[in-house]
Amino acid sequence: MELQKALEILIMAGQLILGLSILVGLHEWGHMAAAKLFGMRVEKYFIGFPPKIFSFQKGETEYGIGAIPLGGFVKISGMIDESMDTESMSQEPQPWEFRSKPAWQRLIVMLGGIIVNVIVGIIIFIAIAYHDGKKFLSIDEVNKYGIVAGELAQELGLKTGDKVIRVNGKPFTDYNELVSSEVFLGSNSSYTVSRNGQEIQIEIPNNFIEKLSDPDEKRNFILPLEPFKIGELIPGMPAEAAGLEPGDKVVSINGKPIQFFHELQAQLETLAGKATTMVVQRGAQQKTLKVEVTEDGTLGFYPETLLHFTTVNYTFGEAVAIGTENAFGVVYNNIKGFGKIFRGEVSASKALSGPIGIARMFGGVWDWGRFWSLTGLLSMVLAFMNALPIPALDGGHAVILSYEIISGRKPSDKFLENAQKVGMVLLLGLMAFAIFNDVWKAVF
């Protein structure tokens, strides 16, 4: 099992590095392409930070990969950036330098990375909408049996078997709306449930999203009561050794009747590391099997739900509209999330995630659908974060250049150098906080 956990960590890290490398590479390409378009000299284009792994020279530009895969950079001649190359800035401006170009051209160069990330994010969301359509579990299908209330759901007052009929006072169709941003990033949210023939309103505290910062907590917050059958068997695991077959329906385990998957999980947890008896329905017959439960309380199979999913396919035109809306919805949700932090409803330590937290979102199984969905989301988040008016970020440079365009006065190089230093301190501090926060949440 230790080998499996190590493999999951490697898969998480691999997905994070690949996703960030794609997005950072395209972001920096946006800066470089705009700079070259206006005749500026681009000295370096790197994905990753130093130390350098390898590089090659093509024309005036050195292209390379750095050993720290958490960012990247372009070095444009005559621009005050993270390199803090003040020596070259003390010399007379040259016509190919960033500082020699009109302010509007410099502004486009600074916005180039953000623009590319927005375009990439929109394209990914459109492609997902067109390729996958929308596959969802209708609330009517879920309410045939009701929900499984996890620990946090029980804290709110929800109970297993409840049937959710309204969210924020409104009827809904998609089960995913139970855990949507409208619920957790909004204010005064609520569920209305049917329980034993009575309607009960469950209020959701405005800071409840703090408790869902752990992906596992959010995943197990509310689940459908799910009748199931045995799906794919994992080779070499107890389910295969015991003689389970795909299509079997579990009738009982250790003498306890089983109808829903969460009931099987609960029983297996109590039997971890032990041998037990399982009765399954196979066609018209019932079979009694002896099975060894792993130390983790699993058998080694993938369940196949017996709930019916609804699939909606989109035309290309519909996918463009829906994908674009979903892409900008990411930005809107980030704005609402920052609003909760600034209002004191959510603490920054609970709301913010660094590279470890993002890697956990990808998960320990390589799923291309989830990979591209998260990469599209990260592309929009990267654009949003870079647009913030913080010195050293693209948004900070854009604010200064906008001031220059409007006022006609260019800030001094000394002011720009000091602003860059302040911005770098802020960014390094934020990065250190995010990484430390990730480690703290993972350990404690």
Short mmCIF file of C-alpha atoms in Angstrom, two decimals, residues 1-18 355-366 370 442:
data_model
loop_
_atom_site.label_atom_id
_atom_site.label_comp_id
_atom_site.label_asym_id
_atom_site.label_seq_id
_atom_site.Cartn_x
_atom_site.Cartn_y
_atom_site.Cartn_z
CA MET A 1 0.00 0.00 0.00
CA GLU A 2 2.95 2.31 0.61
CA LEU A 3 3.97 1.80 -3.01
CA GLN A 4 0.44 2.69 -4.12
CA LYS A 5 0.45 5.91 -2.07
CA ALA A 6 3.85 6.85 -3.49
CA LEU A 7 2.50 6.24 -7.00
CA GLU A 8 -0.54 8.43 -6.28
CA ILE A 9 1.73 11.24 -5.08
CA LEU A 10 3.84 10.95 -8.26
CA ILE A 11 0.68 11.08 -10.41
CA MET A 12 -0.57 14.15 -8.52
CA ALA A 13 2.79 15.87 -8.94
CA GLY A 14 3.03 14.87 -12.59
CA GLN A 15 -0.40 16.31 -13.42
CA LEU A 16 0.37 19.53 -11.54
CA ILE A 17 3.73 19.99 -13.30
CA LEU A 18 2.28 19.24 -16.73
CA PRO A 355 0.94 23.76 -5.13
CA ILE A 356 0.26 20.88 -2.71
CA GLY A 357 -3.41 21.78 -2.43
CA ILE A 358 -3.73 22.09 -6.21
CA ALA A 359 -2.01 18.72 -6.72
CA ARG A 360 -4.55 17.09 -4.39
CA MET A 361 -7.34 18.52 -6.56
CA PHE A 362 -5.93 16.58 -9.54
CA GLY A 363 -6.07 13.36 -7.52
CA GLY A 364 -3.96 10.21 -7.50
CA VAL A 365 -5.50 8.73 -10.66
CA TRP A 366 -4.64 10.15 -14.07
CA ARG A 370 -10.43 15.95 -14.88
CA ALA A 442 -1.71 18.09 5.10
#
